[in-house]
PDB file of C-alpha atoms and ligand atoms in Angstrom:
ATOM      1  CA  MET A  42     -15.255  -3.013 -23.238  1.00 50.00           C
ATOM      2  CA  GLN A  43     -13.437  -1.914 -20.574  1.00 57.00           C
ATOM      3  CA  SER A  44     -10.863  -4.290 -18.025  1.00 65.00           C
ATOM      4  CA  PHE A  45      -9.997  -3.733 -14.844  1.00 81.00           C
ATOM      5  CA  PRO A  46      -6.780  -5.315 -13.619  1.00 91.00           C
ATOM      6  CA  VAL A  47      -7.386  -7.795 -10.482  1.00 97.00           C
ATOM      7  CA  ILE A  48      -4.673  -6.322  -8.069  1.00 98.00           C
ATOM      8  CA  GLY A  49      -3.225  -9.704  -4.829  1.00 98.00           C
ATOM      9  CA  VAL A  50      -2.352  -7.588  -1.986  1.00 98.00           C
ATOM     10  CA  LEU A  51      -0.051  -9.461   0.541  1.00 98.00           C
ATOM     11  CA  ALA A  52      -2.196 -10.827   2.858  1.00 98.00           C
ATOM     12  CA  LEU A  53       0.419 -11.600   5.795  1.00 97.00           C
ATOM     13  CA  GLN A  54       0.882  -9.405   8.560  1.00 95.00           C
ATOM     14  CA  GLY A  55      -0.330  -5.339   7.772  1.00 93.00           C
ATOM     15  CA  ASP A  56      -3.713  -3.765   6.665  1.00 91.00           C
ATOM     16  CA  TYR A  57      -4.057  -5.808   3.470  1.00 97.00           C
ATOM     17  CA  GLU A  58      -7.430  -5.243   4.302  1.00 97.00           C
ATOM     18  CA  SER A  59      -7.611  -1.299   3.828  1.00 96.00           C
ATOM     19  CA  HIS A  60      -5.676  -1.891   0.426  1.00 98.00           C
ATOM     20  CA  ALA A  61      -8.182  -3.859  -0.846  1.00 98.00           C
ATOM     21  CA  LEU A  62     -10.623  -1.932  -0.370  1.00 97.00           C
ATOM     22  CA  ALA A  63      -9.051   1.519  -1.711  1.00 97.00           C
ATOM     23  CA  LEU A  64      -8.670  -0.981  -4.722  1.00 98.00           C
ATOM     24  CA  GLU A  65     -12.392  -1.432  -4.751  1.00 97.00           C
ATOM     25  CA  GLN A  66     -12.764   1.967  -4.833  1.00 96.00           C
ATOM     26  CA  VAL A  67     -10.586   2.472  -8.019  1.00 97.00           C
ATOM     27  CA  ASN A  68     -12.467   0.081  -9.659  1.00 95.00           C
ATOM     28  CA  ALA A  69      -9.264  -2.411  -9.333  1.00 97.00           C
ATOM     29  CA  GLN A  70     -10.144  -6.154  -8.273  1.00 97.00           C
ATOM     30  CA  PRO A  71      -9.052  -6.821  -5.166  1.00 98.00           C
ATOM     31  CA  LYS A  72      -7.426 -11.182  -4.715  1.00 98.00           C
ATOM     32  CA  MET A  73      -5.995 -11.753  -1.004  1.00 98.00           C
ATOM     33  CA  VAL A  74      -2.293 -13.400  -1.951  1.00 98.00           C
ATOM     34  CA  ARG A  75      -1.528 -15.826   1.151  1.00 97.00           C
ATOM     35  CA  THR A  76      -0.133 -18.972  -1.731  1.00 96.00           C
ATOM     36  CA  ALA A  77       2.726 -19.065  -4.668  1.00 97.00           C
ATOM     37  CA  ARG A  78      -0.670 -19.965  -6.426  1.00 97.00           C
ATOM     38  CA  ASP A  79      -1.964 -16.919  -5.852  1.00 98.00           C
ATOM     39  CA  LEU A  80       0.962 -15.344  -7.446  1.00 97.00           C
ATOM     40  CA  GLU A  81      -0.612 -16.445 -10.188  1.00 96.00           C
ATOM     41  CA  LEU A  82      -3.817 -15.843 -10.512  1.00 97.00           C
ATOM     42  CA  VAL A  83      -3.208 -11.246 -10.038  1.00 98.00           C
ATOM     43  CA  ASP A  84      -1.780  -8.929 -12.320  1.00 97.00           C
ATOM     44  CA  GLY A  85      -0.382  -7.054  -9.885  1.00 98.00           C
ATOM     45  CA  LEU A  86       0.473  -6.644  -6.385  1.00 98.00           C
ATOM     46  CA  ILE A  87       0.493  -4.631  -3.309  1.00 98.00           C
ATOM     47  CA  ILE A  88       3.091  -5.374  -0.190  1.00 98.00           C
ATOM     48  CA  PRO A  89       1.702  -3.773   2.603  1.00 98.00           C
ATOM     49  CA  GLY A  90       3.096  -2.004   5.404  1.00 97.00           C
ATOM     50  CA  GLY A  91       3.485  -4.334   8.313  1.00 96.00           C
ATOM     51  CA  GLU A  92       8.041  -4.732   9.805  1.00 96.00           C
ATOM     52  CA  SER A  93       9.959  -6.486   7.367  1.00 98.00           C
ATOM     53  CA  THR A  94      11.650  -8.361   9.182  1.00 98.00           C
ATOM     54  CA  THR A  95       8.281 -10.138   9.859  1.00 97.00           C
ATOM     55  CA  PHE A  96       7.199 -10.209   6.612  1.00 98.00           C
ATOM     56  CA  LEU A  97      10.947 -11.764   5.402  1.00 98.00           C
ATOM     57  CA  LYS A  98      10.230 -14.816   7.824  1.00 98.00           C
ATOM     58  CA  LEU A  99       7.166 -15.564   7.432  1.00 98.00           C
ATOM     59  CA  LEU A 100       7.480 -15.588   3.622  1.00 98.00           C
ATOM     60  CA  GLU A 101      10.451 -17.532   3.707  1.00 97.00           C
ATOM     61  CA  ARG A 102       8.186 -20.211   5.572  1.00 96.00           C
ATOM     62  CA  GLU A 103       5.197 -19.799   3.672  1.00 95.00           C
ATOM     63  CA  GLY A 104       8.221 -20.580   0.873  1.00 96.00           C
ATOM     64  CA  LEU A 105       6.914 -17.774  -0.841  1.00 97.00           C
ATOM     65  CA  PHE A 106      10.440 -15.703  -0.977  1.00 98.00           C
ATOM     66  CA  LEU A 107      11.457 -16.881  -3.980  1.00 98.00           C
ATOM     67  CA  PRO A 108       8.430 -17.194  -6.102  1.00 98.00           C
ATOM     68  CA  LEU A 109       7.625 -13.342  -5.205  1.00 98.00           C
ATOM     69  CA  GLN A 110      11.187 -12.500  -6.196  1.00 98.00           C
ATOM     70  CA  GLU A 111      10.475 -14.193  -9.701  1.00 98.00           C
ATOM     71  CA  PHE A 112       6.619 -12.449  -9.687  1.00 98.00           C
ATOM     72  CA  VAL A 113       8.324  -9.220  -8.794  1.00 98.00           C
ATOM     73  CA  ARG A 114      10.253  -9.462 -11.916  1.00 97.00           C
ATOM     74  CA  MET A 115       7.208  -9.869 -14.654  1.00 96.00           C
ATOM     75  CA  ARG A 116       4.632  -7.729 -12.758  1.00 97.00           C
ATOM     76  CA  PRO A 117       3.810  -4.447 -11.384  1.00 98.00           C
ATOM     77  CA  THR A 118       3.943  -4.695  -8.072  1.00 98.00           C
ATOM     78  CA  PHE A 119       3.632  -1.869  -5.634  1.00 99.00           C
ATOM     79  CA  GLY A 120       5.416  -1.494  -1.869  1.00 98.00           C
ATOM     80  CA  THR A 121       4.375   0.679   1.486  1.00 98.00           C
ATOM     81  CA  CYS A 122       7.103   0.786   4.250  1.00 98.00           C
ATOM     82  CA  ALA A 123       7.981  -2.162   4.804  1.00 98.00           C
ATOM     83  CA  GLY A 124       6.296  -3.420   1.482  1.00 98.00           C
ATOM     84  CA  CYS A 125       9.124  -0.112   0.594  1.00 98.00           C
ATOM     85  CA  ILE A 126      12.115  -1.455   2.629  1.00 98.00           C
ATOM     86  CA  LEU A 127      10.674  -5.806   0.661  1.00 98.00           C
ATOM     87  CA  LEU A 128      11.357  -4.539  -2.880  1.00 98.00           C
ATOM     88  CA  ALA A 129      14.605  -2.311  -1.919  1.00 98.00           C
ATOM     89  CA  LYS A 130      17.578  -3.509  -3.691  1.00 98.00           C
ATOM     90  CA  ARG A 131      19.839  -2.334  -0.459  1.00 98.00           C
ATOM     91  CA  VAL A 132      18.370  -2.619   3.235  1.00 98.00           C
ATOM     92  CA  THR A 133      20.767  -0.575   5.887  1.00 98.00           C
ATOM     93  CA  HIS A 134      20.054   0.646  10.125  1.00 95.00           C
ATOM     94  CA  PRO A 135      20.357  -2.437   9.837  1.00 96.00           C
ATOM     95  CA  GLU A 136      21.417  -4.485   6.286  1.00 97.00           C
ATOM     96  CA  GLN A 137      18.561  -7.479   5.755  1.00 97.00           C
ATOM     97  CA  GLN A 138      17.486  -9.775   2.528  1.00 97.00           C
ATOM     98  CA  SER A 139      15.159  -8.330  -0.123  1.00 98.00           C
ATOM     99  CA  LEU A 140      13.886  -8.688  -3.389  1.00 98.00           C
ATOM    100  CA  GLY A 141      16.167  -6.819  -5.166  1.00 97.00           C
ATOM    101  CA  ALA A 142      13.669  -5.062  -7.344  1.00 98.00           C
ATOM    102  CA  LEU A 143      13.743  -1.395  -6.143  1.00 98.00           C
ATOM    103  CA  ASP A 144      17.034   0.448  -7.693  1.00 98.00           C
ATOM    104  CA  ALA A 145      17.328   2.469  -4.577  1.00 98.00           C
ATOM    105  CA  THR A 146      18.929   2.356  -0.691  1.00 98.00           C
ATOM    106  CA  VAL A 147      16.661   2.807   2.096  1.00 98.00           C
ATOM    107  CA  GLU A 148      17.073   3.168   5.955  1.00 97.00           C
ATOM    108  CA  ARG A 149      14.857   1.734   8.364  1.00 97.00           C
ATOM    109  CA  ASN A 150      13.194   2.984  11.136  1.00 94.00           C
ATOM    110  CA  ALA A 151      14.620   6.288   9.672  1.00 93.00           C
ATOM    111  CA  TYR A 152      12.894   9.055  11.584  1.00 87.00           C
ATOM    112  CA  GLY A 153      13.922   8.025  15.138  1.00 79.00           C
ATOM    113  CA  ARG A 154      11.466   7.628  18.133  1.00 71.00           C
ATOM    114  CA  GLN A 155      10.317  11.263  19.157  1.00 62.00           C
ATOM    115  CA  ILE A 156       8.419  11.351  15.660  1.00 70.00           C
ATOM    116  CA  ASP A 157       8.578   8.423  14.962  1.00 81.00           C
ATOM    117  CA  SER A 158       4.602   8.592  13.177  1.00 89.00           C
ATOM    118  CA  GLN A 159       3.631  11.567  11.815  1.00 92.00           C
ATOM    119  CA  ILE A 160       0.941  12.713   9.074  1.00 93.00           C
ATOM    120  CA  VAL A 161       2.726  15.307   6.261  1.00 93.00           C
ATOM    121  CA  THR A 162       1.604  17.262   3.283  1.00 94.00           C
ATOM    122  CA  GLY A 163       4.308  16.393   0.639  1.00 95.00           C
ATOM    123  CA  ALA A 164       3.784  17.739  -3.388  1.00 96.00           C
ATOM    124  CA  THR A 165       3.145  15.229  -5.769  1.00 97.00           C
ATOM    125  CA  SER A 166       3.277  15.039  -9.384  1.00 98.00           C
ATOM    126  CA  LEU A 167       0.320  12.869  -9.366  1.00 97.00           C
ATOM    127  CA  PRO A 168      -3.106  15.251 -10.625  1.00 96.00           C
ATOM    128  CA  GLY A 169      -5.072  16.923  -7.612  1.00 94.00           C
ATOM    129  CA  GLY A 170      -2.321  19.008  -5.979  1.00 94.00           C
ATOM    130  CA  PRO A 171      -0.539  18.008  -3.147  1.00 95.00           C
ATOM    131  CA  LEU A 172      -0.608  14.311  -1.231  1.00 96.00           C
ATOM    132  CA  GLU A 173      -1.132  14.065   2.447  1.00 95.00           C
ATOM    133  CA  MET A 174       0.818  11.685   3.694  1.00 96.00           C
ATOM    134  CA  VAL A 175       0.753   9.217   6.706  1.00 95.00           C
ATOM    135  CA  PHE A 176       4.414   7.897   8.144  1.00 96.00           C
ATOM    136  CA  ILE A 177       4.297   5.012  10.604  1.00 95.00           C
ATOM    137  CA  ARG A 178       7.943   4.011  12.054  1.00 95.00           C
ATOM    138  CA  ALA A 179       9.124   5.189   8.144  1.00 96.00           C
ATOM    139  CA  PRO A 180      12.008   4.373   6.516  1.00 97.00           C
ATOM    140  CA  ARG A 181      13.505   7.124   4.221  1.00 97.00           C
ATOM    141  CA  LEU A 182      14.756   6.555   0.363  1.00 98.00           C
ATOM    142  CA  ILE A 183      18.559   7.310   0.438  1.00 95.00           C
ATOM    143  CA  GLU A 184      19.951   6.724  -2.995  1.00 96.00           C
ATOM    144  CA  LEU A 185      17.436   6.077  -6.574  1.00 98.00           C
ATOM    145  CA  GLY A 186      18.854   5.334  -9.720  1.00 98.00           C
ATOM    146  CA  SER A 187      18.831   7.361 -11.872  1.00 98.00           C
ATOM    147  CA  ASP A 188      15.688   5.701 -14.033  1.00 98.00           C
ATOM    148  CA  VAL A 189      14.174   6.038 -11.041  1.00 98.00           C
ATOM    149  CA  GLU A 190      11.243   8.277 -11.175  1.00 98.00           C
ATOM    150  CA  VAL A 191       9.630  11.009  -8.212  1.00 98.00           C
ATOM    151  CA  LEU A 192       6.015  11.023  -7.301  1.00 98.00           C
ATOM    152  CA  ALA A 193       5.845  12.435  -4.261  1.00 98.00           C
ATOM    153  CA  GLN A 194       8.244  14.405  -1.955  1.00 97.00           C
ATOM    154  CA  ARG A 195       8.515  14.769   1.212  1.00 95.00           C
ATOM    155  CA  ASP A 196      10.875  17.797   2.569  1.00 91.00           C
ATOM    156  CA  GLY A 197      11.987  17.684  -0.624  1.00 92.00           C
ATOM    157  CA  SER A 198      12.993  13.918  -0.126  1.00 95.00           C
ATOM    158  CA  PRO A 199      12.069  11.026  -2.244  1.00 98.00           C
ATOM    159  CA  VAL A 200       8.581   8.884  -0.465  1.00 98.00           C
ATOM    160  CA  LEU A 201       6.917   7.877  -3.463  1.00 98.00           C
ATOM    161  CA  VAL A 202       9.042   6.482  -6.257  1.00 98.00           C
ATOM    162  CA  ARG A 203       8.011   4.593  -9.670  1.00 98.00           C
ATOM    163  CA  GLN A 204      10.786   2.497 -12.031  1.00 98.00           C
ATOM    164  CA  LYS A 205       8.866   0.812 -14.945  1.00 97.00           C
ATOM    165  CA  ASN A 206       6.898  -1.992 -13.395  1.00 98.00           C
ATOM    166  CA  ILE A 207       7.618  -0.675  -9.726  1.00 98.00           C
ATOM    167  CA  MET A 208       6.698   1.347  -6.353  1.00 98.00           C
ATOM    168  CA  ALA A 209       7.202   2.464  -3.965  1.00 98.00           C
ATOM    169  CA  ALA A 210       5.985   4.391  -0.741  1.00 98.00           C
ATOM    170  CA  THR A 211       7.366   4.986   2.703  1.00 98.00           C
ATOM    171  CA  PHE A 212       4.175   6.050   3.719  1.00 97.00           C
ATOM    172  CA  HIS A 213       0.790   4.267   4.308  1.00 97.00           C
ATOM    173  CA  PRO A 214      -1.260   6.159   1.652  1.00 98.00           C
ATOM    174  CA  GLU A 215      -4.046   3.605   1.921  1.00 96.00           C
ATOM    175  CA  LEU A 216      -3.952   6.106   4.681  1.00 94.00           C
ATOM    176  CA  SER A 217      -4.510   9.436   2.685  1.00 94.00           C
ATOM    177  CA  ARG A 218      -7.247  11.398   3.532  1.00 92.00           C
ATOM    178  CA  ALA A 219      -9.049  14.076   0.611  1.00 89.00           C
ATOM    179  CA  GLY A 220      -7.680  17.521   2.409  1.00 71.00           C
ATOM    180  CA  GLY A 221      -5.688  16.938   5.210  1.00 61.00           C
ATOM    181  CA  MET A 222      -8.715  16.188   7.221  1.00 56.00           C
ATOM    182  CA  SER A 223      -6.610  14.255  10.468  1.00 57.00           C
ATOM    183  CA  LYS A 224      -4.121  16.230  12.439  1.00 62.00           C
ATOM    184  CA  ASN A 225      -2.261  13.189  14.911  1.00 71.00           C
ATOM    185  CA  VAL A 226      -2.011   9.605  13.899  1.00 75.00           C
ATOM    186  CA  ASP A 227      -3.590   8.429  16.804  1.00 73.00           C
ATOM    187  CA  GLU A 228      -7.021  10.422  15.962  1.00 71.00           C
ATOM    188  CA  HIS A 229      -6.357   9.246  12.613  1.00 70.00           C
ATOM    189  CA  LEU A 230      -5.992   5.726  12.941  1.00 69.00           C
ATOM    190  CA  SER A 231      -9.067   5.404  15.632  1.00 68.00           C
ATOM    191  CA  ASP A 232     -11.523   6.515  13.068  1.00 65.00           C
ATOM    192  CA  SER A 233     -13.484   3.777  12.077  1.00 55.00           C
ATOM    193  CA  GLU A 234     -15.434   5.438   8.729  1.00 59.00           C
ATOM    194  CA  ASP A 235     -12.673   7.408   6.345  1.00 67.00           C
ATOM    195  CA  GLU A 236     -15.115   9.387   4.335  1.00 70.00           C
ATOM    196  CA  HIS A 237     -12.796  11.558   2.075  1.00 87.00           C
ATOM    197  CA  PRO A 238     -10.389   9.133   0.907  1.00 93.00           C
ATOM    198  CA  ASP A 239      -7.633  10.057  -1.326  1.00 96.00           C
ATOM    199  CA  ARG A 240      -7.057   6.884  -3.846  1.00 97.00           C
ATOM    200  CA  ARG A 241      -5.469   8.437  -6.014  1.00 98.00           C
ATOM    201  CA  VAL A 242      -2.077   6.622  -5.069  1.00 98.00           C
ATOM    202  CA  HIS A 243      -3.355   3.375  -5.502  1.00 98.00           C
ATOM    203  CA  ARG A 244      -5.868   4.683  -9.160  1.00 98.00           C
ATOM    204  CA  TYR A 245      -2.231   5.471 -10.457  1.00 98.00           C
ATOM    205  CA  PHE A 246      -0.963   2.670  -9.783  1.00 98.00           C
ATOM    206  CA  ALA A 247      -4.367   0.464 -10.533  1.00 98.00           C
ATOM    207  CA  GLN A 248      -3.077   2.437 -13.958  1.00 97.00           C
ATOM    208  CA  VAL A 249       0.678   0.761 -14.179  1.00 98.00           C
ATOM    209  CA  VAL A 250      -1.306  -2.797 -13.257  1.00 98.00           C
ATOM    210  CA  GLU A 251      -4.377  -2.136 -16.521  1.00 96.00           C
ATOM    211  CA  GLU A 252      -1.227  -0.496 -18.858  1.00 96.00           C
ATOM    212  CA  HIS A 253       0.823  -3.994 -17.736  1.00 96.00           C
ATOM    213  CA  SER A 254      -1.856  -6.311 -18.905  1.00 94.00           C
ATOM    214  CA  ARG A 255      -1.959  -4.601 -22.279  1.00 93.00           C
ATOM    215  CA  GLN A 256       1.474  -3.945 -23.297  1.00 91.00           C
ATOM    216  CA  THR A 257       1.937  -7.551 -22.563  1.00 88.00           C
ATOM    217  CA  ARG A 258      -1.359  -9.719 -23.000  1.00 69.00           C
ATOM    218  CA  SER A 259       0.446 -12.743 -21.333  1.00 54.00           C
ATOM    219  CA  GLY A 260      -1.237 -12.119 -17.580  1.00 47.00           C
ATOM    220  CA  PRO A 261      -3.947 -14.750 -16.956  1.00 53.00           C
ATOM    221  CA  SER A 262      -6.464 -12.109 -16.691  1.00 51.00           C
ATOM    222  CA  THR A 263      -6.267  -9.407 -19.424  1.00 44.00           C
ATOM    223  CA  ALA A 264     -10.620  -8.960 -19.904  1.00 45.00           C
ATOM    224  CA  HIS A 265     -11.747  -8.737 -16.509  1.00 51.00           C
ATOM    225  CA  ARG A 266     -14.749  -7.817 -16.581  1.00 46.00           C
ATOM    226  CA  HIS A 267     -15.548  -6.169 -12.919  1.00 50.00           C
ATOM    227  CA  PRO A 268     -18.633  -8.434 -11.380  1.00 48.00           C
ATOM    228  CA  ALA A 269     -20.641  -5.844 -11.709  1.00 46.00           C
ATOM    229  CA  GLN A 270     -19.974  -4.963 -15.315  1.00 46.00           C
ATOM    230  CA  ALA A 271     -20.198  -8.620 -15.772  1.00 41.00           C
ATOM    231  CA  ALA A 272     -23.462  -8.845 -13.669  1.00 41.00           C
ATOM    232  CA  THR A 273     -24.991  -5.699 -15.959  1.00 40.00           C
ATOM    233  CA  ASN A 274     -23.564  -7.694 -19.431  1.00 39.00           C
ATOM    234  CA  ASP A 275     -25.229 -10.801 -18.626  1.00 36.00           C
ATOM    235  CA  ARG A 276     -28.462  -9.031 -18.108  1.00 38.00           C
ATOM    236  CA  GLU A 277     -28.849  -8.033 -21.685  1.00 34.00           C
TER     237      GLU A 277
HETATM  238  N1  LIG B  38       9.908   0.160  11.008  1.00 58.35           N
HETATM  239  C1  LIG B  38       9.134  -0.742   9.822  1.00 58.35           C
HETATM  240  C2  LIG B  38      10.431  -2.100   9.195  1.00 58.35           C
HETATM  241  O1  LIG B  38      11.644  -1.514   9.210  1.00 58.35           O
HETATM  242  C3  LIG B  38       8.222  -0.524   8.799  1.00 58.35           C
HETATM  243  C4  LIG B  38       6.658   0.278   9.357  1.00 58.35           C
HETATM  244  C5  LIG B  38       5.110   0.176   8.333  1.00 58.35           C
HETATM  245  O2  LIG B  38       5.754  -0.920   7.460  1.00 58.35           O
HETATM  246  N2  LIG B  38       4.827   0.917   9.034  1.00 58.35           N
HETATM  247  O3  LIG B  38       9.705  -2.460   8.669  1.00 58.35           O
END
């Protein structure tokens, strides 16, 4: 029987609904994570974009910082934009606290005010050709440990990386569209219906989570059935 991982989305701020939708579209089961108890119920986690300083405050207020730090050592976690900043071991511009999971230095708001938001198409090793990437007040990965794999680049610089069970993107993969459908960020964000989403990055992360669950067999939910499949099987 095929298993479908339960992937949490940290739902304290940011575009967590879009990540949940993207996960559904790649047949993973999304679950909003707001408490330490929620974290125990998921096989992997996405930390969305937003404002990393606000995340830090909210994590502290909810008593989630330490449980999250523990989680990212054990289970696959994907940080996008502010989430990438939270995962990096070293943060500059300015320095700030982090979960310290990804062997990288990240510079916050690295592209300056003039071009603080941009849509760029860049090279990726994910199958299917170049990837549209939406950057919003994005950080820059400026130093990577030797075992950090680069999965996508912008003008030769890493923007999507993986180090074992940790993935990080300096852009917003929940906004990527197939075939470079839009030209500017405002137009992109005001489009409520996205009929051409590119889900390759979420699909890749779901595979990382699935593989990890299979290998460890220690997760709380290693043999999930997708709700639709469960319903079909129950009728049989
Ligand atoms: N500039 C934000 C920060 O420093 C990140 C922006 C984003 O997540 N889109 O946390």
